[in-house]
Amino acid sequence: MSSTQTHAEILSEAIHALHGTWDAERALAALFGAGYRPADVATGKKRARQVLRELADAGVIVKVSARPVEYRRTDS
């Protein structure tokens, strides 16, 4: 059994611990802090946006702004 966390798990934990609003840049910083090293910033932001959408689909976060896209915890 692997103990490696998925990007969604890492980001979910960061969002619950740090609160506030989350965009691709903040999400990428959290993933980067957990060891994610994208090939470049654009690739990293694309992955961060994808994970944010996955968390929104799972009901962990909710979109609060469309432009710029920002999310927050559903329980805050």
mmCIF file of N, CA and C in Angstrom:
data_model
loop_
_atom_site.group_PDB
_atom_site.id
_atom_site.type_symbol
_atom_site.label_atom_id
_atom_site.label_comp_id
_atom_site.label_asym_id
_atom_site.label_seq_id
_atom_site.Cartn_x
_atom_site.Cartn_y
_atom_site.Cartn_z
ATOM 1 N N MET A 1 0.839 -1.180 0.000
ATOM 2 C CA MET A 1 0.000 0.000 0.000
ATOM 3 C C MET A 1 0.879 1.237 0.000
ATOM 4 N N SER A 2 0.591 2.182 -0.877
ATOM 5 C CA SER A 2 1.388 3.389 -1.029
ATOM 6 C C SER A 2 0.905 4.472 -0.068
ATOM 7 N N SER A 3 1.853 5.219 0.482
ATOM 8 C CA SER A 3 1.498 6.316 1.368
ATOM 9 C C SER A 3 1.579 7.656 0.644
ATOM 10 N N THR A 4 1.827 7.639 -0.648
ATOM 11 C CA THR A 4 1.914 8.852 -1.430
ATOM 12 C C THR A 4 0.529 9.450 -1.625
ATOM 13 N N GLN A 5 0.388 10.711 -1.268
ATOM 14 C CA GLN A 5 -0.891 11.394 -1.414
ATOM 15 C C GLN A 5 -1.089 11.865 -2.849
ATOM 16 N N THR A 6 -2.339 11.910 -3.259
ATOM 17 C CA THR A 6 -2.657 12.475 -4.569
ATOM 18 C C THR A 6 -2.612 14.000 -4.472
ATOM 19 N N HIS A 7 -2.572 14.647 -5.615
ATOM 20 C CA HIS A 7 -2.611 16.110 -5.625
ATOM 21 C C HIS A 7 -3.891 16.616 -4.987
ATOM 22 N N ALA A 8 -5.004 15.938 -5.242
ATOM 23 C CA ALA A 8 -6.284 16.352 -4.663
ATOM 24 C C ALA A 8 -6.249 16.247 -3.139
ATOM 25 N N GLU A 9 -5.661 15.190 -2.614
ATOM 26 C CA GLU A 9 -5.564 15.034 -1.155
ATOM 27 C C GLU A 9 -4.681 16.113 -0.547
ATOM 28 N N ILE A 10 -3.572 16.388 -1.188
ATOM 29 C CA ILE A 10 -2.646 17.417 -0.706
ATOM 30 C C ILE A 10 -3.347 18.767 -0.683
ATOM 31 N N LEU A 11 -4.006 19.099 -1.775
ATOM 32 C CA LEU A 11 -4.654 20.401 -1.880
ATOM 33 C C LEU A 11 -5.845 20.506 -0.932
ATOM 34 N N SER A 12 -6.595 19.442 -0.782
ATOM 35 C CA SER A 12 -7.728 19.440 0.138
ATOM 36 C C SER A 12 -7.253 19.723 1.564
ATOM 37 N N GLU A 13 -6.180 19.083 1.974
ATOM 38 C CA GLU A 13 -5.633 19.320 3.312
ATOM 39 C C GLU A 13 -5.182 20.765 3.475
ATOM 40 N N ALA A 14 -4.523 21.309 2.467
ATOM 41 C CA ALA A 14 -4.058 22.696 2.536
ATOM 42 C C ALA A 14 -5.237 23.660 2.625
ATOM 43 N N ILE A 15 -6.265 23.426 1.836
ATOM 44 C CA ILE A 15 -7.443 24.294 1.841
ATOM 45 C C ILE A 15 -8.119 24.260 3.209
ATOM 46 N N HIS A 16 -8.240 23.086 3.807
ATOM 47 C CA HIS A 16 -8.870 22.979 5.128
ATOM 48 C C HIS A 16 -8.012 23.619 6.215
ATOM 49 N N ALA A 17 -6.709 23.553 6.074
ATOM 50 C CA ALA A 17 -5.825 24.114 7.089
ATOM 51 C C ALA A 17 -5.666 25.629 6.976
ATOM 52 N N LEU A 18 -5.648 26.131 5.743
ATOM 53 C CA LEU A 18 -5.295 27.536 5.528
ATOM 54 C C LEU A 18 -6.477 28.455 5.248
ATOM 55 N N HIS A 19 -7.636 27.899 4.946
ATOM 56 C CA HIS A 19 -8.851 28.691 4.690
ATOM 57 C C HIS A 19 -8.649 29.682 3.550
ATOM 58 N N GLY A 20 -9.479 30.694 3.478
ATOM 59 C CA GLY A 20 -9.367 31.735 2.473
ATOM 60 C C GLY A 20 -9.811 31.293 1.097
ATOM 61 N N THR A 21 -9.542 32.149 0.122
ATOM 62 C CA THR A 21 -9.879 31.827 -1.261
ATOM 63 C C THR A 21 -8.662 31.222 -1.950
ATOM 64 N N TRP A 22 -8.970 30.386 -2.940
ATOM 65 C CA TRP A 22 -7.930 29.645 -3.641
ATOM 66 C C TRP A 22 -8.071 29.833 -5.145
ATOM 67 N N ASP A 23 -6.952 30.162 -5.774
ATOM 68 C CA ASP A 23 -6.881 30.234 -7.232
ATOM 69 C C ASP A 23 -5.755 29.305 -7.678
ATOM 70 N N ALA A 24 -5.516 29.267 -8.963
ATOM 71 C CA ALA A 24 -4.495 28.347 -9.495
ATOM 72 C C ALA A 24 -3.113 28.637 -8.924
ATOM 73 N N GLU A 25 -2.788 29.898 -8.744
ATOM 74 C CA GLU A 25 -1.466 30.258 -8.245
ATOM 75 C C GLU A 25 -1.260 29.784 -6.801
ATOM 76 N N ARG A 26 -2.255 30.000 -5.967
ATOM 77 C CA ARG A 26 -2.148 29.558 -4.568
ATOM 78 C C ARG A 26 -2.141 28.031 -4.486
ATOM 79 N N ALA A 27 -2.966 27.393 -5.306
ATOM 80 C CA ALA A 27 -3.004 25.936 -5.329
ATOM 81 C C ALA A 27 -1.661 25.365 -5.783
ATOM 82 N N LEU A 28 -1.072 25.980 -6.795
ATOM 83 C CA LEU A 28 0.231 25.518 -7.272
ATOM 84 C C LEU A 28 1.292 25.688 -6.190
ATOM 85 N N ALA A 29 1.240 26.782 -5.448
ATOM 86 C CA ALA A 29 2.206 26.986 -4.362
ATOM 87 C C ALA A 29 2.071 25.882 -3.315
ATOM 88 N N ALA A 30 0.842 25.496 -2.990
ATOM 89 C CA ALA A 30 0.620 24.421 -2.018
ATOM 90 C C ALA A 30 1.145 23.089 -2.553
ATOM 91 N N LEU A 31 0.885 22.812 -3.820
ATOM 92 C CA LEU A 31 1.376 21.573 -4.428
ATOM 93 C C LEU A 31 2.901 21.581 -4.495
ATOM 94 N N PHE A 32 3.463 22.732 -4.840
ATOM 95 C CA PHE A 32 4.915 22.869 -4.908
ATOM 96 C C PHE A 32 5.532 22.605 -3.535
ATOM 97 N N GLY A 33 4.902 23.130 -2.483
ATOM 98 C CA GLY A 33 5.380 22.914 -1.129
ATOM 99 C C GLY A 33 5.353 21.451 -0.715
ATOM 100 N N ALA A 34 4.474 20.686 -1.367
ATOM 101 C CA ALA A 34 4.368 19.251 -1.070
ATOM 102 C C ALA A 34 5.258 18.399 -1.977
ATOM 103 N N GLY A 35 6.037 19.064 -2.827
ATOM 104 C CA GLY A 35 6.994 18.325 -3.637
ATOM 105 C C GLY A 35 6.678 18.203 -5.115
ATOM 106 N N TYR A 36 5.549 18.755 -5.572
ATOM 107 C CA TYR A 36 5.202 18.693 -6.995
ATOM 108 C C TYR A 36 6.115 19.634 -7.770
ATOM 109 N N ARG A 37 6.743 19.118 -8.809
ATOM 110 C CA ARG A 37 7.653 19.913 -9.634
ATOM 111 C C ARG A 37 7.240 19.810 -11.095
ATOM 112 N N PRO A 38 6.398 20.746 -11.561
ATOM 113 C CA PRO A 38 5.970 20.711 -12.952
ATOM 114 C C PRO A 38 7.114 21.073 -13.893
ATOM 115 N N ALA A 39 6.938 20.740 -15.159
ATOM 116 C CA ALA A 39 7.953 21.062 -16.161
ATOM 117 C C ALA A 39 8.123 22.571 -16.301
ATOM 118 N N ASP A 40 7.026 23.312 -16.161
ATOM 119 C CA ASP A 40 7.067 24.767 -16.219
ATOM 120 C C ASP A 40 5.844 25.314 -15.480
ATOM 121 N N VAL A 41 5.805 26.615 -15.294
ATOM 122 C CA VAL A 41 4.727 27.246 -14.531
ATOM 123 C C VAL A 41 3.371 27.043 -15.202
ATOM 124 N N ALA A 42 3.310 27.168 -16.518
ATOM 125 C CA ALA A 42 2.035 26.997 -17.222
ATOM 126 C C ALA A 42 1.466 25.598 -17.003
ATOM 127 N N THR A 43 2.313 24.596 -17.078
ATOM 128 C CA THR A 43 1.884 23.223 -16.838
ATOM 129 C C THR A 43 1.418 23.060 -15.398
ATOM 130 N N GLY A 44 2.128 23.653 -14.470
ATOM 131 C CA GLY A 44 1.759 23.581 -13.065
ATOM 132 C C GLY A 44 0.421 24.237 -12.785
ATOM 133 N N LYS A 45 0.186 25.410 -13.364
ATOM 134 C CA LYS A 45 -1.093 26.098 -13.165
ATOM 135 C C LYS A 45 -2.240 25.314 -13.790
ATOM 136 N N LYS A 46 -1.983 24.697 -14.939
ATOM 137 C CA LYS A 46 -3.018 23.873 -15.580
ATOM 138 C C LYS A 46 -3.392 22.710 -14.663
ATOM 139 N N ARG A 47 -2.403 22.054 -14.070
ATOM 140 C CA ARG A 47 -2.670 20.946 -13.155
ATOM 141 C C ARG A 47 -3.411 21.442 -11.910
ATOM 142 N N ALA A 48 -3.004 22.585 -11.388
ATOM 143 C CA ALA A 48 -3.661 23.149 -10.205
ATOM 144 C C ALA A 48 -5.133 23.449 -10.499
ATOM 145 N N ARG A 49 -5.419 24.024 -11.663
ATOM 146 C CA ARG A 49 -6.814 24.305 -12.039
ATOM 147 C C ARG A 49 -7.614 23.011 -12.141
ATOM 148 N N GLN A 50 -7.002 21.988 -12.711
ATOM 149 C CA GLN A 50 -7.677 20.694 -12.843
ATOM 150 C C GLN A 50 -8.027 20.115 -11.472
ATOM 151 N N VAL A 51 -7.094 20.184 -10.542
ATOM 152 C CA VAL A 51 -7.335 19.652 -9.201
ATOM 153 C C VAL A 51 -8.412 20.478 -8.493
ATOM 154 N N LEU A 52 -8.386 21.792 -8.657
ATOM 155 C CA LEU A 52 -9.428 22.636 -8.057
ATOM 156 C C LEU A 52 -10.803 22.257 -8.600
ATOM 157 N N ARG A 53 -10.906 22.008 -9.893
ATOM 158 C CA ARG A 53 -12.195 21.584 -10.481
ATOM 159 C C ARG A 53 -12.624 20.235 -9.922
ATOM 160 N N GLU A 54 -11.677 19.313 -9.758
ATOM 161 C CA GLU A 54 -11.997 17.998 -9.177
ATOM 162 C C GLU A 54 -12.535 18.149 -7.758
ATOM 163 N N LEU A 55 -11.913 19.018 -6.970
ATOM 164 C CA LEU A 55 -12.369 19.225 -5.602
ATOM 165 C C LEU A 55 -13.744 19.891 -5.578
ATOM 166 N N ALA A 56 -13.991 20.788 -6.526
ATOM 167 C CA ALA A 56 -15.313 21.415 -6.609
ATOM 168 C C ALA A 56 -16.361 20.373 -6.988
ATOM 169 N N ASP A 57 -16.041 19.504 -7.926
ATOM 170 C CA ASP A 57 -16.972 18.434 -8.321
ATOM 171 C C ASP A 57 -17.265 17.490 -7.155
ATOM 172 N N ALA A 58 -16.286 17.301 -6.276
ATOM 173 C CA ALA A 58 -16.450 16.416 -5.120
ATOM 174 C C ALA A 58 -17.146 17.109 -3.952
ATOM 175 N N GLY A 59 -17.387 18.422 -4.085
ATOM 176 C CA GLY A 59 -18.084 19.153 -3.034
ATOM 177 C C GLY A 59 -17.196 19.643 -1.906
ATOM 178 N N VAL A 60 -15.894 19.566 -2.075
ATOM 179 C CA VAL A 60 -14.956 20.014 -1.046
ATOM 180 C C VAL A 60 -14.857 21.536 -1.035
ATOM 181 N N ILE A 61 -14.893 22.135 -2.223
ATOM 182 C CA ILE A 61 -14.810 23.584 -2.376
ATOM 183 C C ILE A 61 -15.924 24.044 -3.297
ATOM 184 N N VAL A 62 -16.161 25.346 -3.301
ATOM 185 C CA VAL A 62 -17.179 25.932 -4.156
ATOM 186 C C VAL A 62 -16.575 27.152 -4.860
ATOM 187 N N LYS A 63 -16.937 27.329 -6.117
ATOM 188 C CA LYS A 63 -16.442 28.469 -6.876
ATOM 189 C C LYS A 63 -17.155 29.729 -6.382
ATOM 190 N N VAL A 64 -16.396 30.758 -6.051
ATOM 191 C CA VAL A 64 -16.977 32.006 -5.564
ATOM 192 C C VAL A 64 -16.794 33.152 -6.543
ATOM 193 N N SER A 65 -15.963 32.958 -7.546
ATOM 194 C CA SER A 65 -15.701 33.995 -8.534
ATOM 195 C C SER A 65 -15.345 33.336 -9.861
ATOM 196 N N ALA A 66 -15.930 33.874 -10.940
ATOM 197 C CA ALA A 66 -15.658 33.315 -12.259
ATOM 198 C C ALA A 66 -14.448 33.958 -12.934
ATOM 199 N N ARG A 67 -14.251 35.231 -12.728
ATOM 200 C CA ARG A 67 -13.108 35.942 -13.322
ATOM 201 C C ARG A 67 -12.556 36.929 -12.331
ATOM 202 N N PRO A 68 -11.452 36.714 -11.721
ATOM 203 C CA PRO A 68 -10.646 35.504 -11.802
ATOM 204 C C PRO A 68 -11.316 34.350 -11.055
ATOM 205 N N VAL A 69 -11.024 33.148 -11.490
ATOM 206 C CA VAL A 69 -11.622 31.971 -10.874
ATOM 207 C C VAL A 69 -11.027 31.788 -9.472
ATOM 208 N N GLU A 70 -11.911 31.748 -8.482
ATOM 209 C CA GLU A 70 -11.505 31.535 -7.098
ATOM 210 C C GLU A 70 -12.491 30.577 -6.440
ATOM 211 N N TYR A 71 -11.965 29.816 -5.511
ATOM 212 C CA TYR A 71 -12.760 28.837 -4.762
ATOM 213 C C TYR A 71 -12.549 29.076 -3.272
ATOM 214 N N ARG A 72 -13.477 28.541 -2.474
ATOM 215 C CA ARG A 72 -13.319 28.526 -1.022
ATOM 216 C C ARG A 72 -13.910 27.228 -0.499
ATOM 217 N N ARG A 73 -13.595 26.902 0.748
ATOM 218 C CA ARG A 73 -14.156 25.710 1.364
ATOM 219 C C ARG A 73 -15.666 25.807 1.406
ATOM 220 N N THR A 74 -16.337 24.682 1.302
ATOM 221 C CA THR A 74 -17.788 24.686 1.348
ATOM 222 C C THR A 74 -18.300 24.953 2.755
ATOM 223 N N ASP A 75 -17.493 24.698 3.759
ATOM 224 C CA ASP A 75 -17.934 24.881 5.144
ATOM 225 C C ASP A 75 -17.446 26.170 5.774
ATOM 226 N N SER A 76 -16.996 27.114 4.949
ATOM 227 C CA SER A 76 -16.512 28.381 5.546
ATOM 228 C C SER A 76 -17.387 29.534 5.145
#
